[in-house]
Amino acid sequence: MKILKKIFLILLIFLFSSVTTVYLYRAIESNQMRDLKKYHIESRATKLYNYVNYISISEYIDADKKYLEELYTELSEKENDISSKYHKKSVGNPYDNGENLNVSFQLIPKEIKGGVLLIHGLSDSPYSQRDIAEIFYKKGYYVLCLRLPGHGTVPHDLIRYTEIDWYKNVRFGMEKINEEMKKVKNPEIIMGGYSLGGALTLEYIFESLKDEKLTMPNKVFLFSPAIGIPEVAKYGNLHGILSNFSYFNKFAWNNISIEFDKYKTRSFPKKAAKSISNVVRKNSKTLGKLSKENIEKLPPIYIYQTIADSTVKNSEIYKMYSKLDNNEKNNLYIFDINREYENVFSENYRELKIEDIIVNYNIKSKVHFISNNTTKLPDFIYEDVYLMEGNKPILKNRNKIKEAWHEGEYSLSHVGMLYSPENIYYGRNGILTKINIKGEDGLHIYSYGWSRIRYNPLFNYLSDKISMNLENEYKTD
């Protein structure tokens, strides 16, 4: 027995030593990253998010606009690096064309049939919702998109604010949607969320099942939703043991970048990963405990997701649909890779069959698979609609879509789902897309993500399906 205890103690010491060694190695290795700028280590305090101070949503949006103007003016006076978006003359400066589109916004049609709250993703800004907002607006919906605390400003704000601040922001947004809809007869309330915004949308509707003060939306649209993310995100606060010491400050960051992107924060702190992980894990626990009665109370959920997503875990989306077992109410849209290029992909993508996904995850909802897998031609893309009958997925419908892949486009991406190819910044001929830098590996040019497509080649199909689902008869009371 004593020998076993000694062996156990030795193993424990070895394990602890190994973990500590790896931890210290990672901390020391972080010093190889780019130097931290002032906007990485401090940010501006604000009373903007004291929501009780605002009588109307227009008043809040004006305050948000003023705050961003003051912040960027202050930053531009101190920034000497012209590649930084905080420099007055940088092409990445959000005020380059006059208006800073990181700001919260609302779209008000002449005749309003309902209200939509759109929630953007982590490290993004309301600009990411602009193209999709136009779809709802043109269908007669009042659209509101609020800038989540910590976004559209400086990287350090992603450390300052957490999921608690985001929850409050979403509730404030829904309160204001309800206020605006008091003027409308029988309005339809809709929530839409991208990535983190999708997770925050789910958190809100799950809480609405328990809290009668929260308005349950009539429909929910989710785009590349963060229903599952890599497990490592939940350890995002472990850096704190060392990163509070100046020598290890960089250890608090997953990556440190030049901030050249007008509408997205490129540097990413580990604390932000922890915050989104908290939202995702909360939703997972809630979903796992939902009764059949509560599941039936949920609104129709429409999810649009690429089969190739390096940010969120598709498997968790499929698992959620196995829980949402109404095969008529909920719809899952899955965008396949461009099969013209399938020979260059890994085997798991080449051999992928949508029928296997439906069966393996027991998805009883309607599944729409958008693919050229039967033709391998870029301009022959089909929407195959499947429904489970018994234990077998049945192809119910097949429609050729109007869109086509362009040369060099081999898949959608997590970050490009909501951008039109016509988007002037991220689109097919957009300002950022045209940047084509080349050089040697190891230089301190921030090159991560340049090959990642930033727009949706099949955006018009997405737009048509959203419009169609807005007319869908399924609507919660």
PDB file of N, CA and C in Angstrom, residues 127-177:
ATOM      1  N   TYR A 127     -21.700  46.960 -38.013  1.00  0.00           N
ATOM      2  CA  TYR A 127     -21.511  46.967 -39.470  1.00  0.00           C
ATOM      3  C   TYR A 127     -21.712  45.576 -40.063  1.00  0.00           C
ATOM      4  N   SER A 128     -21.341  44.547 -39.321  1.00  0.00           N
ATOM      5  CA  SER A 128     -21.456  43.176 -39.827  1.00  0.00           C
ATOM      6  C   SER A 128     -22.897  42.774 -40.094  1.00  0.00           C
ATOM      7  N   GLN A 129     -23.855  43.532 -39.565  1.00  0.00           N
ATOM      8  CA  GLN A 129     -25.267  43.217 -39.745  1.00  0.00           C
ATOM      9  C   GLN A 129     -25.934  44.090 -40.813  1.00  0.00           C
ATOM     10  N   ARG A 130     -25.191  45.010 -41.396  1.00  0.00           N
ATOM     11  CA  ARG A 130     -25.778  45.973 -42.332  1.00  0.00           C
ATOM     12  C   ARG A 130     -26.417  45.305 -43.553  1.00  0.00           C
ATOM     13  N   ASP A 131     -25.706  44.375 -44.185  1.00  0.00           N
ATOM     14  CA  ASP A 131     -26.233  43.749 -45.400  1.00  0.00           C
ATOM     15  C   ASP A 131     -27.484  42.933 -45.103  1.00  0.00           C
ATOM     16  N   ILE A 132     -27.455  42.209 -43.994  1.00  0.00           N
ATOM     17  CA  ILE A 132     -28.591  41.363 -43.641  1.00  0.00           C
ATOM     18  C   ILE A 132     -29.767  42.209 -43.154  1.00  0.00           C
ATOM     19  N   ALA A 133     -29.479  43.337 -42.519  1.00  0.00           N
ATOM     20  CA  ALA A 133     -30.535  44.222 -42.021  1.00  0.00           C
ATOM     21  C   ALA A 133     -31.402  44.737 -43.160  1.00  0.00           C
ATOM     22  N   GLU A 134     -30.780  44.967 -44.312  1.00  0.00           N
ATOM     23  CA  GLU A 134     -31.521  45.474 -45.472  1.00  0.00           C
ATOM     24  C   GLU A 134     -32.604  44.499 -45.924  1.00  0.00           C
ATOM     25  N   ILE A 135     -32.362  43.206 -45.745  1.00  0.00           N
ATOM     26  CA  ILE A 135     -33.348  42.194 -46.143  1.00  0.00           C
ATOM     27  C   ILE A 135     -34.622  42.352 -45.321  1.00  0.00           C
ATOM     28  N   PHE A 136     -34.471  42.461 -44.008  1.00  0.00           N
ATOM     29  CA  PHE A 136     -35.630  42.625 -43.127  1.00  0.00           C
ATOM     30  C   PHE A 136     -36.310  43.970 -43.369  1.00  0.00           C
ATOM     31  N   TYR A 137     -35.508  45.003 -43.537  1.00  0.00           N
ATOM     32  CA  TYR A 137     -36.030  46.359 -43.750  1.00  0.00           C
ATOM     33  C   TYR A 137     -36.897  46.422 -45.006  1.00  0.00           C
ATOM     34  N   LYS A 138     -36.424  45.812 -46.090  1.00  0.00           N
ATOM     35  CA  LYS A 138     -37.170  45.840 -47.352  1.00  0.00           C
ATOM     36  C   LYS A 138     -38.460  45.030 -47.285  1.00  0.00           C
ATOM     37  N   LYS A 139     -38.547  44.139 -46.322  1.00  0.00           N
ATOM     38  CA  LYS A 139     -39.780  43.362 -46.119  1.00  0.00           C
ATOM     39  C   LYS A 139     -40.730  44.051 -45.142  1.00  0.00           C
ATOM     40  N   GLY A 140     -40.381  45.263 -44.715  1.00  0.00           N
ATOM     41  CA  GLY A 140     -41.274  46.045 -43.865  1.00  0.00           C
ATOM     42  C   GLY A 140     -41.026  45.930 -42.377  1.00  0.00           C
ATOM     43  N   TYR A 141     -39.824  45.492 -41.993  1.00  0.00           N
ATOM     44  CA  TYR A 141     -39.514  45.331 -40.571  1.00  0.00           C
ATOM     45  C   TYR A 141     -38.634  46.475 -40.064  1.00  0.00           C
ATOM     46  N   TYR A 142     -39.004  46.973 -38.904  1.00  0.00           N
ATOM     47  CA  TYR A 142     -38.140  47.907 -38.187  1.00  0.00           C
ATOM     48  C   TYR A 142     -36.945  47.098 -37.681  1.00  0.00           C
ATOM     49  N   VAL A 143     -35.736  47.580 -37.939  1.00  0.00           N
ATOM     50  CA  VAL A 143     -34.527  46.835 -37.571  1.00  0.00           C
ATOM     51  C   VAL A 143     -33.689  47.650 -36.594  1.00  0.00           C
ATOM     52  N   LEU A 144     -33.268  46.997 -35.527  1.00  0.00           N
ATOM     53  CA  LEU A 144     -32.387  47.618 -34.540  1.00  0.00           C
ATOM     54  C   LEU A 144     -31.171  46.724 -34.332  1.00  0.00           C
ATOM     55  N   CYS A 145     -29.993  47.322 -34.382  1.00  0.00           N
ATOM     56  CA  CYS A 145     -28.761  46.591 -34.064  1.00  0.00           C
ATOM     57  C   CYS A 145     -27.922  47.452 -33.139  1.00  0.00           C
ATOM     58  N   LEU A 146     -27.690  46.970 -31.936  1.00  0.00           N
ATOM     59  CA  LEU A 146     -26.903  47.705 -30.946  1.00  0.00           C
ATOM     60  C   LEU A 146     -25.457  47.209 -30.937  1.00  0.00           C
ATOM     61  N   ARG A 147     -24.559  48.126 -30.706  1.00  0.00           N
ATOM     62  CA  ARG A 147     -23.144  47.772 -30.547  1.00  0.00           C
ATOM     63  C   ARG A 147     -22.965  47.156 -29.168  1.00  0.00           C
ATOM     64  N   LEU A 148     -22.510  45.905 -29.133  1.00  0.00           N
ATOM     65  CA  LEU A 148     -22.275  45.240 -27.855  1.00  0.00           C
ATOM     66  C   LEU A 148     -21.134  45.930 -27.112  1.00  0.00           C
ATOM     67  N   PRO A 149     -21.236  46.093 -25.794  1.00  0.00           N
ATOM     68  CA  PRO A 149     -20.135  46.681 -25.014  1.00  0.00           C
ATOM     69  C   PRO A 149     -18.821  45.949 -25.286  1.00  0.00           C
ATOM     70  N   GLY A 150     -17.767  46.731 -25.501  1.00  0.00           N
ATOM     71  CA  GLY A 150     -16.454  46.157 -25.766  1.00  0.00           C
ATOM     72  C   GLY A 150     -16.107  46.043 -27.232  1.00  0.00           C
ATOM     73  N   HIS A 151     -17.044  46.405 -28.102  1.00  0.00           N
ATOM     74  CA  HIS A 151     -16.854  46.207 -29.537  1.00  0.00           C
ATOM     75  C   HIS A 151     -16.830  47.533 -30.300  1.00  0.00           C
ATOM     76  N   GLY A 152     -16.110  47.523 -31.425  1.00  0.00           N
ATOM     77  CA  GLY A 152     -16.057  48.703 -32.277  1.00  0.00           C
ATOM     78  C   GLY A 152     -15.254  49.846 -31.702  1.00  0.00           C
ATOM     79  N   THR A 153     -14.460  49.567 -30.676  1.00  0.00           N
ATOM     80  CA  THR A 153     -13.700  50.628 -29.999  1.00  0.00           C
ATOM     81  C   THR A 153     -12.210  50.279 -29.998  1.00  0.00           C
ATOM     82  N   VAL A 154     -11.699  49.805 -28.864  1.00  0.00           N
ATOM     83  CA  VAL A 154     -10.290  49.406 -28.754  1.00  0.00           C
ATOM     84  C   VAL A 154     -10.212  47.973 -28.223  1.00  0.00           C
ATOM     85  N   PRO A 155      -9.127  47.254 -28.518  1.00  0.00           N
ATOM     86  CA  PRO A 155      -9.009  45.859 -28.085  1.00  0.00           C
ATOM     87  C   PRO A 155      -9.180  45.655 -26.582  1.00  0.00           C
ATOM     88  N   HIS A 156      -8.690  46.591 -25.771  1.00  0.00           N
ATOM     89  CA  HIS A 156      -8.768  46.418 -24.322  1.00  0.00           C
ATOM     90  C   HIS A 156     -10.208  46.347 -23.828  1.00  0.00           C
ATOM     91  N   ASP A 157     -11.143  46.919 -24.580  1.00  0.00           N
ATOM     92  CA  ASP A 157     -12.545  46.862 -24.170  1.00  0.00           C
ATOM     93  C   ASP A 157     -13.088  45.436 -24.165  1.00  0.00           C
ATOM     94  N   LEU A 158     -12.456  44.537 -24.910  1.00  0.00           N
ATOM     95  CA  LEU A 158     -12.869  43.134 -24.880  1.00  0.00           C
ATOM     96  C   LEU A 158     -12.440  42.458 -23.582  1.00  0.00           C
ATOM     97  N   ILE A 159     -11.569  43.128 -22.836  1.00  0.00           N
ATOM     98  CA  ILE A 159     -11.195  42.675 -21.495  1.00  0.00           C
ATOM     99  C   ILE A 159     -12.091  43.345 -20.457  1.00  0.00           C
ATOM    100  N   ARG A 160     -12.373  44.620 -20.668  1.00  0.00           N
ATOM    101  CA  ARG A 160     -13.171  45.403 -19.717  1.00  0.00           C
ATOM    102  C   ARG A 160     -14.598  44.855 -19.568  1.00  0.00           C
ATOM    103  N   TYR A 161     -15.200  44.437 -20.682  1.00  0.00           N
ATOM    104  CA  TYR A 161     -16.602  44.013 -20.655  1.00  0.00           C
ATOM    105  C   TYR A 161     -16.726  42.501 -20.825  1.00  0.00           C
ATOM    106  N   THR A 162     -17.761  41.925 -20.208  1.00  0.00           N
ATOM    107  CA  THR A 162     -17.963  40.474 -20.230  1.00  0.00           C
ATOM    108  C   THR A 162     -19.382  40.134 -20.663  1.00  0.00           C
ATOM    109  N   GLU A 163     -19.710  38.846 -20.584  1.00  0.00           N
ATOM    110  CA  GLU A 163     -21.038  38.387 -20.998  1.00  0.00           C
ATOM    111  C   GLU A 163     -22.159  39.036 -20.203  1.00  0.00           C
ATOM    112  N   ILE A 164     -21.907  39.443 -18.964  1.00  0.00           N
ATOM    113  CA  ILE A 164     -22.937  40.102 -18.153  1.00  0.00           C
ATOM    114  C   ILE A 164     -23.359  41.413 -18.810  1.00  0.00           C
ATOM    115  N   ASP A 165     -22.395  42.151 -19.336  1.00  0.00           N
ATOM    116  CA  ASP A 165     -22.685  43.405 -20.042  1.00  0.00           C
ATOM    117  C   ASP A 165     -23.445  43.130 -21.338  1.00  0.00           C
ATOM    118  N   TRP A 166     -23.118  42.031 -22.000  1.00  0.00           N
ATOM    119  CA  TRP A 166     -23.805  41.686 -23.252  1.00  0.00           C
ATOM    120  C   TRP A 166     -25.258  41.294 -22.988  1.00  0.00           C
ATOM    121  N   TYR A 167     -25.501  40.542 -21.917  1.00  0.00           N
ATOM    122  CA  TYR A 167     -26.877  40.171 -21.576  1.00  0.00           C
ATOM    123  C   TYR A 167     -27.733  41.422 -21.375  1.00  0.00           C
ATOM    124  N   LYS A 168     -27.201  42.388 -20.650  1.00  0.00           N
ATOM    125  CA  LYS A 168     -27.936  43.629 -20.373  1.00  0.00           C
ATOM    126  C   LYS A 168     -28.232  44.381 -21.667  1.00  0.00           C
ATOM    127  N   ASN A 169     -27.269  44.381 -22.571  1.00  0.00           N
ATOM    128  CA  ASN A 169     -27.423  45.067 -23.847  1.00  0.00           C
ATOM    129  C   ASN A 169     -28.553  44.450 -24.670  1.00  0.00           C
ATOM    130  N   VAL A 170     -28.614  43.124 -24.710  1.00  0.00           N
ATOM    131  CA  VAL A 170     -29.656  42.425 -25.465  1.00  0.00           C
ATOM    132  C   VAL A 170     -31.033  42.700 -24.869  1.00  0.00           C
ATOM    133  N   ARG A 171     -31.124  42.689 -23.553  1.00  0.00           N
ATOM    134  CA  ARG A 171     -32.410  42.958 -22.909  1.00  0.00           C
ATOM    135  C   ARG A 171     -32.868  44.394 -23.162  1.00  0.00           C
ATOM    136  N   PHE A 172     -31.923  45.316 -23.144  1.00  0.00           N
ATOM    137  CA  PHE A 172     -32.240  46.707 -23.460  1.00  0.00           C
ATOM    138  C   PHE A 172     -32.750  46.813 -24.899  1.00  0.00           C
ATOM    139  N   GLY A 173     -32.097  46.117 -25.807  1.00  0.00           N
ATOM    140  CA  GLY A 173     -32.518  46.132 -27.204  1.00  0.00           C
ATOM    141  C   GLY A 173     -33.926  45.606 -27.386  1.00  0.00           C
ATOM    142  N   MET A 174     -34.250  44.505 -26.707  1.00  0.00           N
ATOM    143  CA  MET A 174     -35.597  43.942 -26.826  1.00  0.00           C
ATOM    144  C   MET A 174     -36.642  44.851 -26.184  1.00  0.00           C
ATOM    145  N   GLU A 175     -36.282  45.510 -25.102  1.00  0.00           N
ATOM    146  CA  GLU A 175     -37.197  46.480 -24.481  1.00  0.00           C
ATOM    147  C   GLU A 175     -37.545  47.584 -25.472  1.00  0.00           C
ATOM    148  N   LYS A 176     -36.532  48.088 -26.176  1.00  0.00           N
ATOM    149  CA  LYS A 176     -36.750  49.176 -27.122  1.00  0.00           C
ATOM    150  C   LYS A 176     -37.516  48.703 -28.358  1.00  0.00           C
ATOM    151  N   ILE A 177     -37.283  47.473 -28.783  1.00  0.00           N
ATOM    152  CA  ILE A 177     -38.076  46.906 -29.882  1.00  0.00           C
ATOM    153  C   ILE A 177     -39.550  46.887 -29.488  1.00  0.00           C
TER     154      ILE A 177
END
